[in-house]
């Protein structure tokens, strides 16, 4: 007598058996080889543009602003906040270019005009939900294009049409800003992995510790003093001020973006950069540090 056949029901898409196992990257919390490879590619592209045709760096800045607006729009949609994506991208591009070619006064005007245009654009959709969507739109405008425009102001310190290179004040300012932010991240990562025991904000960012913050301070202050004295020929105390301010703002920028993601109920804004998640997961600290770093360099060094 033949054995009866047993039909097995395949697991449903929502069952745990159908979900691919998540890789555990340990205390690092990320795929380090992919993260390092992505960072190297980005840094090479930035370095080449700054060294040879620095105006081309503005194309990278504009591209980052547009991609970040797309990411934040995607995240806000999780809470049904449909901010006007195209007007924000166009207005953000104008703000960055105006800041680079015309300066800070023109940036303020362009920001105000863009905000008003976006509020009028949202009004076309009707009264229901207007305040909510307008508030999210203005938040997006100031968080991404406005803060991103300070990168253009930094590069403008050496003039708008120069070829670039280390003799250009704007290029050197960009190098200082990027390295300070990177060293804050590295210092926090190393000290956090080796010594981290006391969480800084466990509800917002469980992996961030006070020991990591101390490591960030040490790394950024040392980097700030070295860069200001040897690269910018400035006073050592300016480097200390830059290091402390950059470290604090970088940590705050990271925490703010973590709060936004938790409020929206998402883990990453996207997976556009291998090993890093979304672009905003890399821009959060850079956006937070660029304005105060530019302010200190503009008045104390340049």
XYZ file of C-alpha atoms in Angstrom:
302
model
C 0.000 0.000 0.000
C 1.428 3.380 -1.044
C 2.413 5.852 1.625
C 0.058 8.836 1.752
C 1.616 12.045 0.537
C 1.809 14.894 3.029
C 1.364 18.332 1.531
C 3.375 21.025 3.283
C 1.985 24.514 3.262
C 4.693 27.042 2.397
C 5.227 29.767 4.977
C 3.277 32.916 4.401
C 5.165 36.056 3.462
C 4.490 37.464 6.915
C 5.807 34.406 8.795
C 9.249 34.581 10.433
C 10.481 31.614 8.357
C 10.180 33.606 5.144
C 12.200 36.563 6.399
C 15.937 36.504 5.643
C 18.052 36.452 8.789
C 19.496 39.797 9.708
C 23.249 39.954 9.874
C 24.741 40.867 13.212
C 27.550 43.351 12.782
C 28.362 43.396 16.483
C 28.896 46.591 18.403
C 29.879 48.395 15.219
C 26.286 48.191 14.021
C 27.248 48.334 10.341
C 28.894 46.406 7.502
C 32.374 47.894 7.848
C 33.894 46.758 4.498
C 30.935 48.167 2.558
C 30.873 51.306 4.686
C 34.607 51.951 4.199
C 34.393 51.294 0.455
C 31.484 53.700 0.025
C 33.227 56.365 2.091
C 36.423 56.048 0.025
C 34.517 56.479 -3.252
C 32.711 59.569 -1.956
C 35.883 61.120 -0.551
C 37.795 60.548 -3.812
C 35.033 62.252 -5.815
C 35.041 65.198 -3.412
C 38.838 65.476 -3.426
C 39.098 65.440 -7.229
C 36.485 68.172 -7.627
C 38.079 70.381 -4.974
C 41.598 69.999 -6.272
C 40.931 70.692 -9.959
C 37.585 72.421 -10.644
C 36.103 73.419 -7.324
C 32.874 74.715 -8.871
C 32.193 71.086 -9.836
C 31.930 70.367 -6.121
C 28.704 72.373 -6.183
C 27.246 69.680 -8.443
C 27.966 67.132 -5.708
C 26.345 69.395 -3.116
C 23.255 69.923 -5.281
C 23.028 66.183 -5.944
C 23.214 65.447 -2.205
C 20.520 68.028 -1.413
C 18.169 66.626 -4.082
C 18.751 63.028 -2.935
C 18.271 64.002 0.723
C 14.970 65.737 -0.072
C 13.841 62.554 -1.841
C 14.827 60.465 1.186
C 13.096 62.703 3.724
C 9.974 62.877 1.546
C 10.025 59.075 1.448
C 10.341 58.927 5.239
C 7.627 61.512 5.896
C 5.223 59.528 3.740
C 5.294 56.884 6.500
C 3.204 59.379 8.488
C 1.187 60.526 5.451
C 3.040 63.852 5.200
C 3.306 64.406 1.452
C 5.634 67.409 1.202
C 5.984 68.933 -2.309
C 9.074 67.081 -3.497
C 9.819 68.823 -6.820
C 9.455 72.433 -5.540
C 11.741 71.578 -2.620
C 14.337 70.108 -4.978
C 14.203 73.057 -7.370
C 14.186 75.643 -4.591
C 16.998 73.848 -2.786
C 19.134 73.834 -5.928
C 18.575 77.564 -6.383
C 19.481 78.235 -2.742
C 22.788 76.358 -2.990
C 23.822 78.068 -6.238
C 22.742 81.529 -5.030
C 24.770 81.052 -1.841
C 27.858 80.089 -3.836
C 27.729 82.791 -6.485
C 26.070 85.685 -4.577
C 26.725 85.106 -0.866
C 24.838 84.923 2.427
C 22.483 87.888 1.887
C 21.179 86.349 -1.328
C 20.796 82.991 0.451
C 18.514 84.538 3.086
C 16.337 86.076 0.374
C 16.222 82.866 -1.674
C 15.256 80.866 1.422
C 12.407 83.221 2.309
C 11.063 83.240 -1.233
C 11.303 79.444 -1.515
C 9.464 78.967 1.795
C 6.625 81.245 0.659
C 6.366 79.520 -2.718
C 6.200 76.097 -1.066
C 3.493 77.243 1.369
C 1.464 78.554 -1.562
C 2.078 75.296 -3.432
C 0.694 73.277 -0.510
C -2.339 75.601 -0.371
C -3.324 74.350 -3.832
C -4.193 71.004 -2.238
C -6.867 72.522 -0.008
C -7.334 73.426 3.645
C -7.371 69.941 5.179
C -3.947 69.116 6.617
C -2.428 72.400 5.405
C -0.636 73.315 8.653
C 0.800 69.813 9.077
C 2.125 69.553 5.529
C 3.401 73.144 5.457
C 5.270 72.645 8.738
C 6.888 69.447 7.431
C 7.779 71.221 4.169
C 9.433 74.181 5.904
C 11.284 71.774 8.227
C 12.592 69.952 5.149
C 13.594 73.249 3.534
C 15.643 74.463 6.490
C 17.032 71.090 7.519
C 18.373 70.167 4.081
C 18.770 72.950 1.445
C 19.351 75.798 3.914
C 21.980 74.016 6.003
C 23.452 72.503 2.844
C 23.876 76.001 1.417
C 26.479 76.758 4.098
C 28.737 74.328 2.251
C 28.497 76.719 -0.697
C 29.259 79.675 1.589
C 32.320 77.841 2.882
C 33.633 77.119 -0.610
C 32.935 80.728 -1.622
C 35.561 81.953 0.896
C 38.205 81.487 -1.785
C 36.164 83.064 -4.588
C 33.473 81.689 -6.849
C 35.384 80.985 -10.061
C 38.859 79.875 -8.937
C 40.207 76.486 -9.988
C 40.645 75.133 -6.467
C 43.591 73.471 -4.765
C 45.076 73.855 -1.296
C 45.907 77.523 -1.892
C 42.175 78.307 -1.980
C 40.654 79.331 1.374
C 37.318 77.786 0.475
C 38.844 74.414 -0.354
C 40.836 74.416 2.873
C 37.693 75.315 4.806
C 35.825 72.394 3.265
C 38.702 70.052 4.175
C 38.682 71.273 7.787
C 34.904 70.883 8.091
C 34.811 67.381 6.568
C 37.794 66.073 8.545
C 36.475 67.466 11.837
C 33.151 65.716 11.302
C 34.805 62.466 10.216
C 37.147 62.478 13.216
C 34.207 63.075 15.538
C 32.564 59.970 14.087
C 35.776 57.917 14.253
C 36.587 59.041 17.798
C 33.092 58.228 18.978
C 33.137 54.849 17.238
C 36.554 53.769 18.599
C 35.949 54.931 22.168
C 32.386 53.616 22.131
C 33.394 50.136 20.958
C 36.358 49.888 23.335
C 35.032 51.627 26.443
C 31.338 52.376 25.943
C 29.306 51.443 29.046
C 27.113 54.435 29.853
C 24.435 55.198 27.213
C 24.038 58.850 26.332
C 20.481 58.644 25.029
C 19.308 55.008 25.250
C 15.792 55.720 24.004
C 16.994 57.659 20.948
C 20.317 56.023 20.037
C 21.208 52.958 22.154
C 24.734 52.577 20.721
C 25.825 56.128 21.578
C 27.695 56.365 24.892
C 29.311 59.059 27.021
C 32.641 57.305 26.588
C 32.158 57.583 22.823
C 31.371 61.280 23.198
C 34.604 61.768 25.160
C 36.495 60.048 22.367
C 34.846 62.367 19.849
C 35.942 65.427 21.830
C 39.553 64.241 22.025
C 39.748 63.395 18.318
C 38.060 66.573 17.073
C 39.996 68.966 19.316
C 43.320 67.389 18.319
C 42.304 67.491 14.649
C 41.042 71.060 14.943
C 44.266 72.361 16.491
C 46.420 70.579 13.926
C 44.413 71.751 10.911
C 44.064 75.366 12.038
C 47.743 75.749 12.949
C 49.326 73.857 10.044
C 46.787 74.166 7.249
C 45.144 77.532 7.929
C 48.015 79.234 9.784
C 45.605 80.303 12.528
C 45.697 80.428 16.322
C 45.600 77.178 18.276
C 42.633 78.284 20.380
C 40.548 78.557 17.207
C 41.261 74.871 16.626
C 40.116 74.045 20.155
C 36.910 76.028 19.651
C 36.317 74.338 16.293
C 36.897 70.887 17.762
C 34.518 71.354 20.685
C 31.779 72.998 18.607
C 32.079 70.459 15.778
C 31.944 67.529 18.190
C 28.870 68.796 20.053
C 27.023 69.707 16.862
C 27.912 66.409 15.165
C 26.496 64.425 18.079
C 23.369 66.613 18.185
C 22.921 66.232 14.437
C 23.110 62.464 14.747
C 20.617 62.439 17.622
C 18.182 64.725 15.787
C 18.152 62.461 12.748
C 17.651 59.441 15.031
C 14.672 61.159 16.655
C 13.181 61.911 13.239
C 13.515 58.268 12.168
C 12.047 56.980 15.420
C 9.117 59.373 15.186
C 8.486 58.244 11.604
C 8.883 54.595 12.577
C 11.676 53.777 10.105
C 15.165 52.331 10.579
C 16.942 53.951 7.617
C 15.863 56.722 5.275
C 16.940 54.460 2.378
C 19.731 52.066 1.351
C 21.296 54.354 -1.239
C 24.837 54.060 0.192
C 26.103 50.496 0.832
C 27.111 49.995 4.447
C 25.756 53.358 5.531
C 22.028 53.188 4.832
C 20.518 56.399 3.565
C 22.385 59.496 2.459
C 20.937 61.412 5.391
C 22.468 58.853 7.749
C 25.824 60.267 6.599
C 24.766 63.880 6.167
C 23.197 64.328 9.600
C 26.445 65.281 11.355
C 27.846 67.175 8.350
C 24.719 69.328 8.066
C 24.800 70.094 11.777
C 28.464 71.119 11.842
C 28.859 73.134 8.633
C 27.146 76.360 9.755
C 29.050 76.862 13.060
C 32.354 75.764 11.485
C 31.871 78.290 8.654
C 30.958 81.011 11.158
C 34.100 80.464 13.257
C 36.408 80.240 10.238
C 34.798 83.235 8.519
C 35.344 85.586 11.464
C 38.381 84.086 13.253
C 40.562 82.830 10.367
C 39.511 83.990 6.892
